[in-house]
Amino acid sequence: MLGAVVSSAGSLRLPFPVFASAARRTMQQPPLSTQRPRPLSPPHASASSLAPSESSRRPWLLVGLGNPGKIYQGTRHNVGFEMIDFIAESEGISMSTMRSRALFGKGFIRDVPVMLAKPQTFMNASGESVGPIISYFNVPLNQVLLMYDDLDLPFAKLRLLPKGGHGGHNGMRSVINHLKGSHEFPRLRIGELGNFQIQFTWFSKPNIHSCQGIGRPPGKMDPASFVLRPFNKKEQEELDFAFQRGLEAVRILVDEGLNKGATFVNSAQSQVLNS
């Protein structure tokens, strides 16, 4: 059995160098109670901890309905196209590509990603383009905004709604059919019924008043012919003002939600129209 060697100074020595080196290593280790645990790596940020701009800014799909071709440019039935063009120009979004039979572009509105589309299928087959775009990009229906003309609204009046039926509009009917009957998506209706004059007789003195028509075209005018009529100069000026309101409503919609966008455009304009 190996023993320890006592030097003349009375100190204890281990008999072999290997034992001495092991002892030095043992003496250099701090007591277990004084050792600090290694710090943990910071956890990855969860979706709930991210800023809204990073976690909840899902892209919106904005679709304007209309008919392709020069013959339909500037007509009442194409105000959906014109609304999209106004948005694209104002926000600097290029629409030079084709996607699912639609003129298509991507960009941002108030830092929110958006996609703009103008189906080129002709109005009555709009769903053949809109349906595949929604499916391809997996866009939730509550973030799909359809913009189109509406005969039941006074000219240049806008109405932003969270959902609804097609109201006899063939383009909307096609979209709803291609979404398996679902109509749970927002829409911006743009009034297209033009101004016309009516005459009142009061105390035998005729007075001419310019009134905005409400409902279908006046007289026996065919609605199909009416919606393909171009705008006159005064109507175009009013429409440009409506597009500006529509743009602001869309900005509020994608940034702050549908309720605020609808409150802005549905209430503020009623005061303008009645003034």
PDB file of C-alpha atoms in Angstrom, residues 123-266:
ATOM      1  CA  MET A 123     -67.970  41.832 -65.598  1.00  0.00           C
ATOM      2  CA  ASN A 124     -70.327  38.859 -65.674  1.00  0.00           C
ATOM      3  CA  ALA A 125     -67.465  36.381 -65.199  1.00  0.00           C
ATOM      4  CA  SER A 126     -65.527  38.299 -62.521  1.00  0.00           C
ATOM      5  CA  GLY A 127     -65.594  35.340 -60.144  1.00  0.00           C
ATOM      6  CA  GLU A 128     -63.484  33.271 -62.558  1.00  0.00           C
ATOM      7  CA  SER A 129     -60.610  35.604 -61.730  1.00  0.00           C
ATOM      8  CA  VAL A 130     -61.350  36.699 -58.166  1.00  0.00           C
ATOM      9  CA  GLY A 131     -61.929  33.183 -56.826  1.00  0.00           C
ATOM     10  CA  PRO A 132     -58.538  31.773 -57.923  1.00  0.00           C
ATOM     11  CA  ILE A 133     -56.663  34.845 -56.614  1.00  0.00           C
ATOM     12  CA  ILE A 134     -58.236  34.471 -53.177  1.00  0.00           C
ATOM     13  CA  SER A 135     -57.469  30.749 -53.194  1.00  0.00           C
ATOM     14  CA  TYR A 136     -53.875  31.111 -54.418  1.00  0.00           C
ATOM     15  CA  PHE A 137     -52.893  33.696 -51.812  1.00  0.00           C
ATOM     16  CA  ASN A 138     -55.118  32.171 -49.110  1.00  0.00           C
ATOM     17  CA  VAL A 139     -56.621  35.558 -48.276  1.00  0.00           C
ATOM     18  CA  PRO A 140     -59.278  35.528 -45.511  1.00  0.00           C
ATOM     19  CA  LEU A 141     -62.602  36.723 -46.889  1.00  0.00           C
ATOM     20  CA  ASN A 142     -62.817  39.455 -44.264  1.00  0.00           C
ATOM     21  CA  GLN A 143     -59.721  40.996 -45.875  1.00  0.00           C
ATOM     22  CA  VAL A 144     -61.057  40.985 -49.438  1.00  0.00           C
ATOM     23  CA  LEU A 145     -62.592  44.316 -50.494  1.00  0.00           C
ATOM     24  CA  LEU A 146     -64.729  44.400 -53.661  1.00  0.00           C
ATOM     25  CA  MET A 147     -65.359  47.784 -55.314  1.00  0.00           C
ATOM     26  CA  TYR A 148     -68.111  48.165 -57.887  1.00  0.00           C
ATOM     27  CA  ASP A 149     -70.876  50.354 -59.294  1.00  0.00           C
ATOM     28  CA  ASP A 150     -74.315  50.400 -57.707  1.00  0.00           C
ATOM     29  CA  LEU A 151     -77.500  51.570 -59.405  1.00  0.00           C
ATOM     30  CA  ASP A 152     -79.315  51.898 -56.092  1.00  0.00           C
ATOM     31  CA  LEU A 153     -77.072  54.680 -54.779  1.00  0.00           C
ATOM     32  CA  PRO A 154     -77.059  58.335 -55.843  1.00  0.00           C
ATOM     33  CA  PHE A 155     -74.255  59.306 -58.135  1.00  0.00           C
ATOM     34  CA  ALA A 156     -70.777  59.402 -56.518  1.00  0.00           C
ATOM     35  CA  LYS A 157     -72.096  58.319 -53.125  1.00  0.00           C
ATOM     36  CA  LEU A 158     -70.024  55.622 -51.409  1.00  0.00           C
ATOM     37  CA  ARG A 159     -71.164  52.931 -49.029  1.00  0.00           C
ATOM     38  CA  LEU A 160     -68.697  50.641 -47.219  1.00  0.00           C
ATOM     39  CA  LEU A 161     -70.290  47.482 -45.816  1.00  0.00           C
ATOM     40  CA  PRO A 162     -68.901  44.361 -44.100  1.00  0.00           C
ATOM     41  CA  LYS A 163     -70.992  41.902 -46.142  1.00  0.00           C
ATOM     42  CA  GLY A 164     -74.149  41.525 -48.210  1.00  0.00           C
ATOM     43  CA  GLY A 165     -75.726  39.956 -51.263  1.00  0.00           C
ATOM     44  CA  HIS A 166     -75.127  40.729 -54.922  1.00  0.00           C
ATOM     45  CA  GLY A 167     -78.093  43.128 -55.201  1.00  0.00           C
ATOM     46  CA  GLY A 168     -78.656  42.165 -58.826  1.00  0.00           C
ATOM     47  CA  HIS A 169     -75.082  43.063 -59.818  1.00  0.00           C
ATOM     48  CA  ASN A 170     -73.858  40.367 -62.219  1.00  0.00           C
ATOM     49  CA  GLY A 171     -70.200  40.827 -61.328  1.00  0.00           C
ATOM     50  CA  MET A 172     -70.903  40.363 -57.635  1.00  0.00           C
ATOM     51  CA  ARG A 173     -73.172  37.426 -58.399  1.00  0.00           C
ATOM     52  CA  SER A 174     -70.294  35.732 -60.230  1.00  0.00           C
ATOM     53  CA  VAL A 175     -67.854  36.374 -57.364  1.00  0.00           C
ATOM     54  CA  ILE A 176     -70.260  34.999 -54.758  1.00  0.00           C
ATOM     55  CA  ASN A 177     -70.929  31.902 -56.881  1.00  0.00           C
ATOM     56  CA  HIS A 178     -67.187  31.189 -57.155  1.00  0.00           C
ATOM     57  CA  LEU A 179     -66.833  31.571 -53.388  1.00  0.00           C
ATOM     58  CA  LYS A 180     -69.356  28.742 -52.929  1.00  0.00           C
ATOM     59  CA  GLY A 181     -72.145  31.121 -52.086  1.00  0.00           C
ATOM     60  CA  SER A 182     -70.283  33.042 -49.390  1.00  0.00           C
ATOM     61  CA  HIS A 183     -70.923  36.773 -49.213  1.00  0.00           C
ATOM     62  CA  GLU A 184     -69.019  37.386 -45.963  1.00  0.00           C
ATOM     63  CA  PHE A 185     -66.570  39.897 -47.414  1.00  0.00           C
ATOM     64  CA  PRO A 186     -66.449  43.731 -47.359  1.00  0.00           C
ATOM     65  CA  ARG A 187     -67.523  45.805 -50.315  1.00  0.00           C
ATOM     66  CA  LEU A 188     -67.321  49.451 -51.361  1.00  0.00           C
ATOM     67  CA  ARG A 189     -70.401  50.350 -53.385  1.00  0.00           C
ATOM     68  CA  ILE A 190     -70.075  53.367 -55.690  1.00  0.00           C
ATOM     69  CA  GLY A 191     -73.267  55.132 -56.752  1.00  0.00           C
ATOM     70  CA  GLU A 192     -73.581  55.578 -60.498  1.00  0.00           C
ATOM     71  CA  LEU A 193     -77.047  56.986 -61.050  1.00  0.00           C
ATOM     72  CA  GLY A 194     -76.541  60.340 -62.763  1.00  0.00           C
ATOM     73  CA  ASN A 195     -78.108  63.746 -62.226  1.00  0.00           C
ATOM     74  CA  PHE A 196     -81.267  64.638 -64.025  1.00  0.00           C
ATOM     75  CA  GLN A 197     -83.677  67.543 -63.902  1.00  0.00           C
ATOM     76  CA  ILE A 198     -87.217  67.449 -62.604  1.00  0.00           C
ATOM     77  CA  GLN A 199     -89.768  70.246 -62.693  1.00  0.00           C
ATOM     78  CA  PHE A 200     -92.039  71.286 -59.850  1.00  0.00           C
ATOM     79  CA  THR A 201     -95.017  73.638 -60.221  1.00  0.00           C
ATOM     80  CA  TRP A 202     -95.529  75.926 -57.233  1.00  0.00           C
ATOM     81  CA  PHE A 203     -98.132  78.680 -57.363  1.00  0.00           C
ATOM     82  CA  SER A 204     -98.218  78.299 -61.162  1.00  0.00           C
ATOM     83  CA  LYS A 205     -94.516  79.171 -61.401  1.00  0.00           C
ATOM     84  CA  PRO A 206     -92.355  76.405 -62.758  1.00  0.00           C
ATOM     85  CA  ASN A 207     -89.085  75.901 -60.914  1.00  0.00           C
ATOM     86  CA  ILE A 208     -86.307  73.722 -62.237  1.00  0.00           C
ATOM     87  CA  HIS A 209     -84.263  71.850 -59.678  1.00  0.00           C
ATOM     88  CA  SER A 210     -81.257  69.649 -60.262  1.00  0.00           C
ATOM     89  CA  CYS A 211     -81.732  66.488 -58.221  1.00  0.00           C
ATOM     90  CA  GLN A 212     -79.744  63.362 -57.713  1.00  0.00           C
ATOM     91  CA  GLY A 213     -81.712  60.353 -58.848  1.00  0.00           C
ATOM     92  CA  ILE A 214     -82.328  57.586 -56.360  1.00  0.00           C
ATOM     93  CA  GLY A 215     -83.018  54.023 -57.515  1.00  0.00           C
ATOM     94  CA  ARG A 216     -82.971  52.772 -61.083  1.00  0.00           C
ATOM     95  CA  PRO A 217     -82.495  54.863 -64.241  1.00  0.00           C
ATOM     96  CA  PRO A 218     -85.248  57.442 -64.841  1.00  0.00           C
ATOM     97  CA  GLY A 219     -88.105  56.648 -67.145  1.00  0.00           C
ATOM     98  CA  LYS A 220     -87.956  53.497 -69.220  1.00  0.00           C
ATOM     99  CA  MET A 221     -84.223  53.643 -69.837  1.00  0.00           C
ATOM    100  CA  ASP A 222     -82.655  50.197 -70.063  1.00  0.00           C
ATOM    101  CA  PRO A 223     -80.263  49.705 -67.109  1.00  0.00           C
ATOM    102  CA  ALA A 224     -77.828  47.807 -69.339  1.00  0.00           C
ATOM    103  CA  SER A 225     -77.601  50.825 -71.643  1.00  0.00           C
ATOM    104  CA  PHE A 226     -77.475  53.295 -68.776  1.00  0.00           C
ATOM    105  CA  VAL A 227     -74.457  51.731 -67.058  1.00  0.00           C
ATOM    106  CA  LEU A 228     -72.462  51.921 -70.295  1.00  0.00           C
ATOM    107  CA  ARG A 229     -72.991  55.655 -70.700  1.00  0.00           C
ATOM    108  CA  PRO A 230     -69.927  57.885 -70.227  1.00  0.00           C
ATOM    109  CA  PHE A 231     -69.743  60.652 -67.621  1.00  0.00           C
ATOM    110  CA  ASN A 232     -70.132  64.299 -68.468  1.00  0.00           C
ATOM    111  CA  LYS A 233     -67.635  66.873 -67.225  1.00  0.00           C
ATOM    112  CA  LYS A 234     -69.539  67.777 -64.073  1.00  0.00           C
ATOM    113  CA  GLU A 235     -70.072  64.136 -63.175  1.00  0.00           C
ATOM    114  CA  GLN A 236     -66.388  63.374 -63.662  1.00  0.00           C
ATOM    115  CA  GLU A 237     -65.466  66.158 -61.236  1.00  0.00           C
ATOM    116  CA  GLU A 238     -67.858  64.752 -58.638  1.00  0.00           C
ATOM    117  CA  LEU A 239     -66.533  61.267 -59.234  1.00  0.00           C
ATOM    118  CA  ASP A 240     -62.934  62.380 -58.724  1.00  0.00           C
ATOM    119  CA  PHE A 241     -63.953  63.787 -55.361  1.00  0.00           C
ATOM    120  CA  ALA A 242     -65.667  60.492 -54.524  1.00  0.00           C
ATOM    121  CA  PHE A 243     -62.504  58.571 -55.435  1.00  0.00           C
ATOM    122  CA  GLN A 244     -60.515  60.738 -53.027  1.00  0.00           C
ATOM    123  CA  ARG A 245     -62.964  59.904 -50.243  1.00  0.00           C
ATOM    124  CA  GLY A 246     -62.823  56.263 -51.225  1.00  0.00           C
ATOM    125  CA  LEU A 247     -59.032  56.269 -51.062  1.00  0.00           C
ATOM    126  CA  GLU A 248     -59.074  57.741 -47.561  1.00  0.00           C
ATOM    127  CA  ALA A 249     -61.677  55.164 -46.496  1.00  0.00           C
ATOM    128  CA  VAL A 250     -59.457  52.355 -47.792  1.00  0.00           C
ATOM    129  CA  ARG A 251     -56.457  53.777 -45.943  1.00  0.00           C
ATOM    130  CA  ILE A 252     -58.420  53.802 -42.704  1.00  0.00           C
ATOM    131  CA  LEU A 253     -59.855  50.352 -43.420  1.00  0.00           C
ATOM    132  CA  VAL A 254     -56.530  48.541 -43.840  1.00  0.00           C
ATOM    133  CA  ASP A 255     -54.828  50.439 -41.019  1.00  0.00           C
ATOM    134  CA  GLU A 256     -57.525  50.820 -38.360  1.00  0.00           C
ATOM    135  CA  GLY A 257     -60.259  48.365 -39.292  1.00  0.00           C
ATOM    136  CA  LEU A 258     -63.502  48.223 -41.221  1.00  0.00           C
ATOM    137  CA  ASN A 259     -65.660  49.910 -38.589  1.00  0.00           C
ATOM    138  CA  LYS A 260     -63.582  53.085 -38.608  1.00  0.00           C
ATOM    139  CA  GLY A 261     -63.367  53.092 -42.383  1.00  0.00           C
ATOM    140  CA  ALA A 262     -67.122  52.671 -42.700  1.00  0.00           C
ATOM    141  CA  THR A 263     -67.797  55.389 -40.124  1.00  0.00           C
ATOM    142  CA  PHE A 264     -65.608  57.796 -42.079  1.00  0.00           C
ATOM    143  CA  VAL A 265     -67.103  57.261 -45.510  1.00  0.00           C
ATOM    144  CA  ASN A 266     -70.712  56.429 -44.644  1.00  0.00           C
TER     145      ASN A 266
END
